[in-house]
Amino acid sequence: MKLKDLNGIPALAISELGEKTIRGLTSDSRQVERGFLFAALKGSKADGVAYAADAVARGAVVIVTSRGAKLGNVSVPIIYVDDPRRTLALAAASFYKLQPDVMVAITGTSGKTSVASFTRQIWAQAGFASASIGTTGVVSPKRDDYGSLTTPDPVELHKLLRELVEEGVTHAAMEASSHGLDQRRLDGVRLFAGAFTNLGHDHMDYHATVEEYHAAKLRLFTELLPKGAPAIIFADDPFSKPTIAAAEQAGCTVLTVGRKGDFITLKRVEHERFRQHVEVHIAGEIFEITLPLAGDFQVANGLVAAGLAMASGVPAAAAMRGLERLKGAPGRLDLVGATEDGAPAYVDYAHKPDALENVLTSVRPFTTGRVIVVFGCGGDRDKGKRPMMGEIATRLADVVIVTDDNPRSEVPATIRSEILAAAPGAREIADRREAIQEAVAMMKTGDTLIVAGKGHEEGQTIGDVVLPFSDHVEVAQALKDRLAREKGA
Ligand SMILES: CC(=O)N[C@H]1[C@@H](OP(=O)(O)OP(=O)(O)OC[C@H]2O[C@@H](n3ccc(=O)[nH]c3=O)[C@H](O)[C@@H]2O)O[C@H](CO)[C@@H](O)[C@@H]1O[C@H](C)C(=O)N[C@@H](C)C(=O)N[C@H](CCC(=O)O)C(=O)O
Ligand SMILES: Nc1ncnc2c1ncn2[C@@H]1O[C@H](COP(=O)(O)OP(=O)(O)OP(=O)(O)O)[C@@H](O)[C@H]1O
Ligand SMILES: N[C@H](CCC[C@H](N)C(=O)O)C(=O)O
Ligand SMILES: [Mg+2]
């Protein structure tokens, strides 16, 4: 492809260098090959400018960087732009060209993965070839790939979108993390609609204030969605009002869902152990449906997903039928099994205060005994979450076991002590496997166990090493061991 065919490149650079052939693009010098465009980006740990020479040595033919960056002597042309991350995203979109016809993005502190998965499932049941992209990976009719980042970097993302189109996918739902929005990872995506779930405490290590965190999320509506695009907004969150105002101001077609919602109005919810009966009103019509998932928050996620599906052409009745057949996203209030007398054990991805509060509150109505929770907090992530989660666990659970969750470069005992400082009476069991074994062993009739924080994850990151570890596997094994002990006794 010629440089002139890439979007985002300033006209002056096109007039001088437009005929240059570009064979690929990247912001990581280690991935540069012959004929590549290299974007030298200032990051949180390093400055890509320092790797420009390395990129040229590996075959870069042009460098894009921010105005004012000091590159020194490099032997290839340099294009200076105001926002090189955005330029890279727009260029990547034009390089890979193809995107599914209907692309939607979901933002919010919690529920993105679930809503992306639910939207894909509702579309699929309505007959569309659909995909979801996010924390748990990429799912489409032809793949189920494990993922790492919630929102992939733009080059990887556009390569993936093209592959999905080539597989025949026409509809895709993706998560828009605040990091992803802030770092322009979605700027080249041709979005049909956007959605907002809620705003709580997370990532305060990255964003200076809650307002800045909210503003990063709002970029989806204020800068990325085209004028008039549907914005599905959950109406019952404390941050719904400012989000609705910003989306309206930006010219989006705001469609609200929830108890205070106009597009889909939630009227009644009756909880059962593993499902919920829900009544909603849509354009004067009453729907009574059974959602086969536990947890109030899943009703909220289901309505946002139904809203996205309806906004993109699925009739209301079909969207409601879709909700009745939903499968939870892996590791989200995921029932692993139960003890011999029926006490359930769940794995859940709550790794932030509001999520933990929600999940512990959600299981209380069907727990006649004790709520037991096992959790920890990740290292090298927002430290403010630690005492908050300690306090929430102590307030809402009867038995609290504090353990390790991806210590990364931090000292695990320090992370635990920061949680325990706000969790009087909690037990400390450093080893996560042992903590799960203990929790399962103490379960009695009527109890509910929640193992929170890692959800679908398949590894425990200690230092730079990722050791294989799955809460799902460990809980299943602990239940099996318990059964064997009971039988042997
Ligand atoms: C803090 C953060 O978000 N970092 C992301 C960011 O990296 P960065 O730009 O800050 O990178 P850096 O390490 O400072 O390096 C600066 C530049 O030098 C380049 N470099 C570096 C070394 C070298 O040899 N050559 C070279 O060219 C790097 O490629 C980079 O372009 O941009 C990279 C490319 O898009 C991401 O891979 C990287 O994600 C890291 C791995 C990460 O852990 N991110 C997490 C926090 C994250 O993004 N999470 C969100 C939200 C999760 C949620 O849902 O709650 C997500 O979307 O997953
Ligand atoms: N709508 C919601 N409101 C509050 N809590 C929720 C909601 N949906 C999910 N949760 C909680 O948050 C956890 C993560 O859910 P999910 O993976 O769907 O969210 P996410 O926004 O993708 O999170 P992440 O940013 O970590 O990828 C769940 O396991 C549950 O504990
Ligand atoms: N996407 C989240 C994942 C956190 C998962 C939790 N297990 C942890 O390690 O803190 C983040 O990067 O903050
Ligand atoms: Mg997610």
JSON list of N, CA and C in Angstrom, two decimals, residues 47-92:
[
{"chain": "A", "resi": 47, "resn": "ASP", "atom": "N", "xyz": [9.75, 5.68, 26.08]},
{"chain": "A", "resi": 47, "resn": "ASP", "atom": "CA", "xyz": [9.41, 6.62, 25.00]},
{"chain": "A", "resi": 47, "resn": "ASP", "atom": "C", "xyz": [9.87, 5.97, 23.70]},
{"chain": "A", "resi": 48, "resn": "GLY", "atom": "N", "xyz": [8.92, 5.74, 22.80]},
{"chain": "A", "resi": 48, "resn": "GLY", "atom": "CA", "xyz": [9.22, 5.07, 21.53]},
{"chain": "A", "resi": 48, "resn": "GLY", "atom": "C", "xyz": [10.32, 5.77, 20.74]},
{"chain": "A", "resi": 49, "resn": "VAL", "atom": "N", "xyz": [10.49, 7.07, 20.98]},
{"chain": "A", "resi": 49, "resn": "VAL", "atom": "CA", "xyz": [11.54, 7.85, 20.31]},
{"chain": "A", "resi": 49, "resn": "VAL", "atom": "C", "xyz": [12.91, 7.17, 20.51]},
{"chain": "A", "resi": 50, "resn": "ALA", "atom": "N", "xyz": [13.10, 6.60, 21.69]},
{"chain": "A", "resi": 50, "resn": "ALA", "atom": "CA", "xyz": [14.38, 5.96, 22.00]},
{"chain": "A", "resi": 50, "resn": "ALA", "atom": "C", "xyz": [14.61, 4.72, 21.13]},
{"chain": "A", "resi": 51, "resn": "TYR", "atom": "N", "xyz": [13.56, 4.24, 20.50]},
{"chain": "A", "resi": 51, "resn": "TYR", "atom": "CA", "xyz": [13.69, 3.01, 19.70]},
{"chain": "A", "resi": 51, "resn": "TYR", "atom": "C", "xyz": [13.64, 3.28, 18.20]},
{"chain": "A", "resi": 52, "resn": "ALA", "atom": "N", "xyz": [13.65, 4.56, 17.82]},
{"chain": "A", "resi": 52, "resn": "ALA", "atom": "CA", "xyz": [13.54, 4.91, 16.41]},
{"chain": "A", "resi": 52, "resn": "ALA", "atom": "C", "xyz": [14.70, 4.32, 15.60]},
{"chain": "A", "resi": 53, "resn": "ALA", "atom": "N", "xyz": [15.91, 4.44, 16.15]},
{"chain": "A", "resi": 53, "resn": "ALA", "atom": "CA", "xyz": [17.07, 3.92, 15.43]},
{"chain": "A", "resi": 53, "resn": "ALA", "atom": "C", "xyz": [16.95, 2.40, 15.26]},
{"chain": "A", "resi": 54, "resn": "ASP", "atom": "N", "xyz": [16.50, 1.75, 16.31]},
{"chain": "A", "resi": 54, "resn": "ASP", "atom": "CA", "xyz": [16.29, 0.30, 16.26]},
{"chain": "A", "resi": 54, "resn": "ASP", "atom": "C", "xyz": [15.27, -0.05, 15.16]},
{"chain": "A", "resi": 55, "resn": "ALA", "atom": "N", "xyz": [14.19, 0.77, 15.10]},
{"chain": "A", "resi": 55, "resn": "ALA", "atom": "CA", "xyz": [13.15, 0.52, 14.10]},
{"chain": "A", "resi": 55, "resn": "ALA", "atom": "C", "xyz": [13.72, 0.67, 12.68]},
{"chain": "A", "resi": 56, "resn": "VAL", "atom": "N", "xyz": [14.54, 1.69, 12.49]},
{"chain": "A", "resi": 56, "resn": "VAL", "atom": "CA", "xyz": [15.12, 1.93, 11.16]},
{"chain": "A", "resi": 56, "resn": "VAL", "atom": "C", "xyz": [16.06, 0.77, 10.80]},
{"chain": "A", "resi": 57, "resn": "ALA", "atom": "N", "xyz": [16.85, 0.35, 11.79]},
{"chain": "A", "resi": 57, "resn": "ALA", "atom": "CA", "xyz": [17.77, -0.77, 11.54]},
{"chain": "A", "resi": 57, "resn": "ALA", "atom": "C", "xyz": [17.01, -2.02, 11.11]},
{"chain": "A", "resi": 58, "resn": "ARG", "atom": "N", "xyz": [15.79, -2.17, 11.60]},
{"chain": "A", "resi": 58, "resn": "ARG", "atom": "CA", "xyz": [14.99, -3.36, 11.26]},
{"chain": "A", "resi": 58, "resn": "ARG", "atom": "C", "xyz": [14.20, -3.18, 9.97]},
{"chain": "A", "resi": 59, "resn": "GLY", "atom": "N", "xyz": [14.26, -1.96, 9.38]},
{"chain": "A", "resi": 59, "resn": "GLY", "atom": "CA", "xyz": [13.63, -1.80, 8.06]},
{"chain": "A", "resi": 59, "resn": "GLY", "atom": "C", "xyz": [12.52, -0.77, 7.98]},
{"chain": "A", "resi": 60, "resn": "ALA", "atom": "N", "xyz": [12.32, 0.02, 9.05]},
{"chain": "A", "resi": 60, "resn": "ALA", "atom": "CA", "xyz": [11.27, 1.05, 8.98]},
{"chain": "A", "resi": 60, "resn": "ALA", "atom": "C", "xyz": [11.62, 2.05, 7.88]},
{"chain": "A", "resi": 61, "resn": "VAL", "atom": "N", "xyz": [10.60, 2.49, 7.10]},
{"chain": "A", "resi": 61, "resn": "VAL", "atom": "CA", "xyz": [10.87, 3.43, 6.01]},
{"chain": "A", "resi": 61, "resn": "VAL", "atom": "C", "xyz": [10.33, 4.82, 6.30]},
{"chain": "A", "resi": 62, "resn": "VAL", "atom": "N", "xyz": [9.52, 4.93, 7.34]},
{"chain": "A", "resi": 62, "resn": "VAL", "atom": "CA", "xyz": [9.00, 6.24, 7.74]},
{"chain": "A", "resi": 62, "resn": "VAL", "atom": "C", "xyz": [8.63, 6.16, 9.22]},
{"chain": "A", "resi": 63, "resn": "ILE", "atom": "N", "xyz": [8.79, 7.33, 9.91]},
{"chain": "A", "resi": 63, "resn": "ILE", "atom": "CA", "xyz": [8.46, 7.36, 11.33]},
{"chain": "A", "resi": 63, "resn": "ILE", "atom": "C", "xyz": [7.41, 8.42, 11.57]},
{"chain": "A", "resi": 64, "resn": "VAL", "atom": "N", "xyz": [6.40, 8.07, 12.36]},
{"chain": "A", "resi": 64, "resn": "VAL", "atom": "CA", "xyz": [5.39, 9.04, 12.76]},
{"chain": "A", "resi": 64, "resn": "VAL", "atom": "C", "xyz": [5.60, 9.30, 14.24]},
{"chain": "A", "resi": 65, "resn": "THR", "atom": "N", "xyz": [5.67, 10.57, 14.63]},
{"chain": "A", "resi": 65, "resn": "THR", "atom": "CA", "xyz": [5.84, 10.86, 16.06]},
{"chain": "A", "resi": 65, "resn": "THR", "atom": "C", "xyz": [5.19, 12.20, 16.39]},
{"chain": "A", "resi": 66, "resn": "SER", "atom": "N", "xyz": [5.24, 12.57, 17.67]},
{"chain": "A", "resi": 66, "resn": "SER", "atom": "CA", "xyz": [4.53, 13.80, 18.06]},
{"chain": "A", "resi": 66, "resn": "SER", "atom": "C", "xyz": [5.38, 15.03, 17.75]},
{"chain": "A", "resi": 67, "resn": "ARG", "atom": "N", "xyz": [4.68, 16.09, 17.45]},
{"chain": "A", "resi": 67, "resn": "ARG", "atom": "CA", "xyz": [5.32, 17.37, 17.19]},
{"chain": "A", "resi": 67, "resn": "ARG", "atom": "C", "xyz": [6.22, 17.71, 18.37]},
{"chain": "A", "resi": 68, "resn": "GLY", "atom": "N", "xyz": [7.43, 18.09, 18.11]},
{"chain": "A", "resi": 68, "resn": "GLY", "atom": "CA", "xyz": [8.32, 18.48, 19.21]},
{"chain": "A", "resi": 68, "resn": "GLY", "atom": "C", "xyz": [9.19, 17.34, 19.70]},
{"chain": "A", "resi": 69, "resn": "ALA", "atom": "N", "xyz": [8.90, 16.12, 19.27]},
{"chain": "A", "resi": 69, "resn": "ALA", "atom": "CA", "xyz": [9.73, 14.99, 19.72]},
{"chain": "A", "resi": 69, "resn": "ALA", "atom": "C", "xyz": [11.13, 15.14, 19.14]},
{"chain": "A", "resi": 70, "resn": "LYS", "atom": "N", "xyz": [12.14, 14.75, 19.95]},
{"chain": "A", "resi": 70, "resn": "LYS", "atom": "CA", "xyz": [13.54, 14.90, 19.48]},
{"chain": "A", "resi": 70, "resn": "LYS", "atom": "C", "xyz": [14.07, 13.53, 19.07]},
{"chain": "A", "resi": 71, "resn": "LEU", "atom": "N", "xyz": [14.16, 13.33, 17.76]},
{"chain": "A", "resi": 71, "resn": "LEU", "atom": "CA", "xyz": [14.55, 12.01, 17.27]},
{"chain": "A", "resi": 71, "resn": "LEU", "atom": "C", "xyz": [16.04, 11.84, 16.97]},
{"chain": "A", "resi": 72, "resn": "GLY", "atom": "N", "xyz": [16.76, 12.94, 16.90]},
{"chain": "A", "resi": 72, "resn": "GLY", "atom": "CA", "xyz": [18.18, 12.84, 16.54]},
{"chain": "A", "resi": 72, "resn": "GLY", "atom": "C", "xyz": [18.30, 12.48, 15.06]},
{"chain": "A", "resi": 73, "resn": "ASN", "atom": "N", "xyz": [19.44, 11.88, 14.72]},
{"chain": "A", "resi": 73, "resn": "ASN", "atom": "CA", "xyz": [19.68, 11.57, 13.31]},
{"chain": "A", "resi": 73, "resn": "ASN", "atom": "C", "xyz": [19.13, 10.21, 12.92]},
{"chain": "A", "resi": 74, "resn": "VAL", "atom": "N", "xyz": [18.07, 10.19, 12.14]},
{"chain": "A", "resi": 74, "resn": "VAL", "atom": "CA", "xyz": [17.63, 8.91, 11.57]},
{"chain": "A", "resi": 74, "resn": "VAL", "atom": "C", "xyz": [17.59, 9.09, 10.05]},
{"chain": "A", "resi": 75, "resn": "SER", "atom": "N", "xyz": [17.79, 7.98, 9.35]},
{"chain": "A", "resi": 75, "resn": "SER", "atom": "CA", "xyz": [17.98, 8.09, 7.91]},
{"chain": "A", "resi": 75, "resn": "SER", "atom": "C", "xyz": [16.67, 8.00, 7.11]},
{"chain": "A", "resi": 76, "resn": "VAL", "atom": "N", "xyz": [15.52, 8.01, 7.79]},
{"chain": "A", "resi": 76, "resn": "VAL", "atom": "CA", "xyz": [14.26, 7.93, 7.04]},
{"chain": "A", "resi": 76, "resn": "VAL", "atom": "C", "xyz": [13.41, 9.16, 7.37]},
{"chain": "A", "resi": 77, "resn": "PRO", "atom": "N", "xyz": [12.44, 9.50, 6.52]},
{"chain": "A", "resi": 77, "resn": "PRO", "atom": "CA", "xyz": [11.61, 10.67, 6.79]},
{"chain": "A", "resi": 77, "resn": "PRO", "atom": "C", "xyz": [10.81, 10.53, 8.09]},
{"chain": "A", "resi": 78, "resn": "ILE", "atom": "N", "xyz": [10.62, 11.69, 8.76]},
{"chain": "A", "resi": 78, "resn": "ILE", "atom": "CA", "xyz": [9.84, 11.70, 10.00]},
{"chain": "A", "resi": 78, "resn": "ILE", "atom": "C", "xyz": [8.60, 12.56, 9.78]},
{"chain": "A", "resi": 79, "resn": "ILE", "atom": "N", "xyz": [7.45, 12.04, 10.15]},
{"chain": "A", "resi": 79, "resn": "ILE", "atom": "CA", "xyz": [6.21, 12.81, 10.02]},
{"chain": "A", "resi": 79, "resn": "ILE", "atom": "C", "xyz": [5.78, 13.22, 11.44]},
{"chain": "A", "resi": 80, "resn": "TYR", "atom": "N", "xyz": [5.71, 14.53, 11.68]},
{"chain": "A", "resi": 80, "resn": "TYR", "atom": "CA", "xyz": [5.32, 15.02, 13.00]},
{"chain": "A", "resi": 80, "resn": "TYR", "atom": "C", "xyz": [3.82, 15.31, 13.01]},
{"chain": "A", "resi": 81, "resn": "VAL", "atom": "N", "xyz": [3.11, 14.79, 14.02]},
{"chain": "A", "resi": 81, "resn": "VAL", "atom": "CA", "xyz": [1.66, 15.02, 14.10]},
{"chain": "A", "resi": 81, "resn": "VAL", "atom": "C", "xyz": [1.30, 15.40, 15.54]},
{"chain": "A", "resi": 82, "resn": "ASP", "atom": "N", "xyz": [0.06, 15.92, 15.71]},
{"chain": "A", "resi": 82, "resn": "ASP", "atom": "CA", "xyz": [-0.37, 16.33, 17.05]},
{"chain": "A", "resi": 82, "resn": "ASP", "atom": "C", "xyz": [-0.65, 15.13, 17.94]},
{"chain": "A", "resi": 83, "resn": "ASP", "atom": "N", "xyz": [-1.23, 14.10, 17.37]},
{"chain": "A", "resi": 83, "resn": "ASP", "atom": "CA", "xyz": [-1.70, 12.98, 18.18]},
{"chain": "A", "resi": 83, "resn": "ASP", "atom": "C", "xyz": [-1.29, 11.67, 17.48]},
{"chain": "A", "resi": 84, "resn": "PRO", "atom": "N", "xyz": [-0.03, 11.24, 17.69]},
{"chain": "A", "resi": 84, "resn": "PRO", "atom": "CA", "xyz": [0.46, 10.09, 16.92]},
{"chain": "A", "resi": 84, "resn": "PRO", "atom": "C", "xyz": [-0.29, 8.78, 17.20]},
{"chain": "A", "resi": 85, "resn": "ARG", "atom": "N", "xyz": [-0.86, 8.64, 18.41]},
{"chain": "A", "resi": 85, "resn": "ARG", "atom": "CA", "xyz": [-1.64, 7.41, 18.67]},
{"chain": "A", "resi": 85, "resn": "ARG", "atom": "C", "xyz": [-2.88, 7.38, 17.77]},
{"chain": "A", "resi": 86, "resn": "ARG", "atom": "N", "xyz": [-3.50, 8.55, 17.61]},
{"chain": "A", "resi": 86, "resn": "ARG", "atom": "CA", "xyz": [-4.69, 8.62, 16.75]},
{"chain": "A", "resi": 86, "resn": "ARG", "atom": "C", "xyz": [-4.28, 8.38, 15.29]},
{"chain": "A", "resi": 87, "resn": "THR", "atom": "N", "xyz": [-3.18, 8.99, 14.88]},
{"chain": "A", "resi": 87, "resn": "THR", "atom": "CA", "xyz": [-2.72, 8.79, 13.50]},
{"chain": "A", "resi": 87, "resn": "THR", "atom": "C", "xyz": [-2.47, 7.30, 13.25]},
{"chain": "A", "resi": 88, "resn": "LEU", "atom": "N", "xyz": [-1.83, 6.63, 14.22]},
{"chain": "A", "resi": 88, "resn": "LEU", "atom": "CA", "xyz": [-1.55, 5.20, 14.05]},
{"chain": "A", "resi": 88, "resn": "LEU", "atom": "C", "xyz": [-2.86, 4.41, 13.91]},
{"chain": "A", "resi": 89, "resn": "ALA", "atom": "N", "xyz": [-3.85, 4.77, 14.75]},
{"chain": "A", "resi": 89, "resn": "ALA", "atom": "CA", "xyz": [-5.12, 4.04, 14.72]},
{"chain": "A", "resi": 89, "resn": "ALA", "atom": "C", "xyz": [-5.83, 4.25, 13.37]},
{"chain": "A", "resi": 90, "resn": "LEU", "atom": "N", "xyz": [-5.85, 5.49, 12.90]},
{"chain": "A", "resi": 90, "resn": "LEU", "atom": "CA", "xyz": [-6.53, 5.77, 11.62]},
{"chain": "A", "resi": 90, "resn": "LEU", "atom": "C", "xyz": [-5.79, 5.09, 10.47]},
{"chain": "A", "resi": 91, "resn": "ALA", "atom": "N", "xyz": [-4.44, 5.13, 10.54]},
{"chain": "A", "resi": 91, "resn": "ALA", "atom": "CA", "xyz": [-3.64, 4.50, 9.49]},
{"chain": "A", "resi": 91, "resn": "ALA", "atom": "C", "xyz": [-3.87, 2.99, 9.49]},
{"chain": "A", "resi": 92, "resn": "ALA", "atom": "N", "xyz": [-3.92, 2.40, 10.68]},
{"chain": "A", "resi": 92, "resn": "ALA", "atom": "CA", "xyz": [-4.12, 0.94, 10.77]},
{"chain": "A", "resi": 92, "resn": "ALA", "atom": "C", "xyz": [-5.47, 0.57, 10.17]}
]
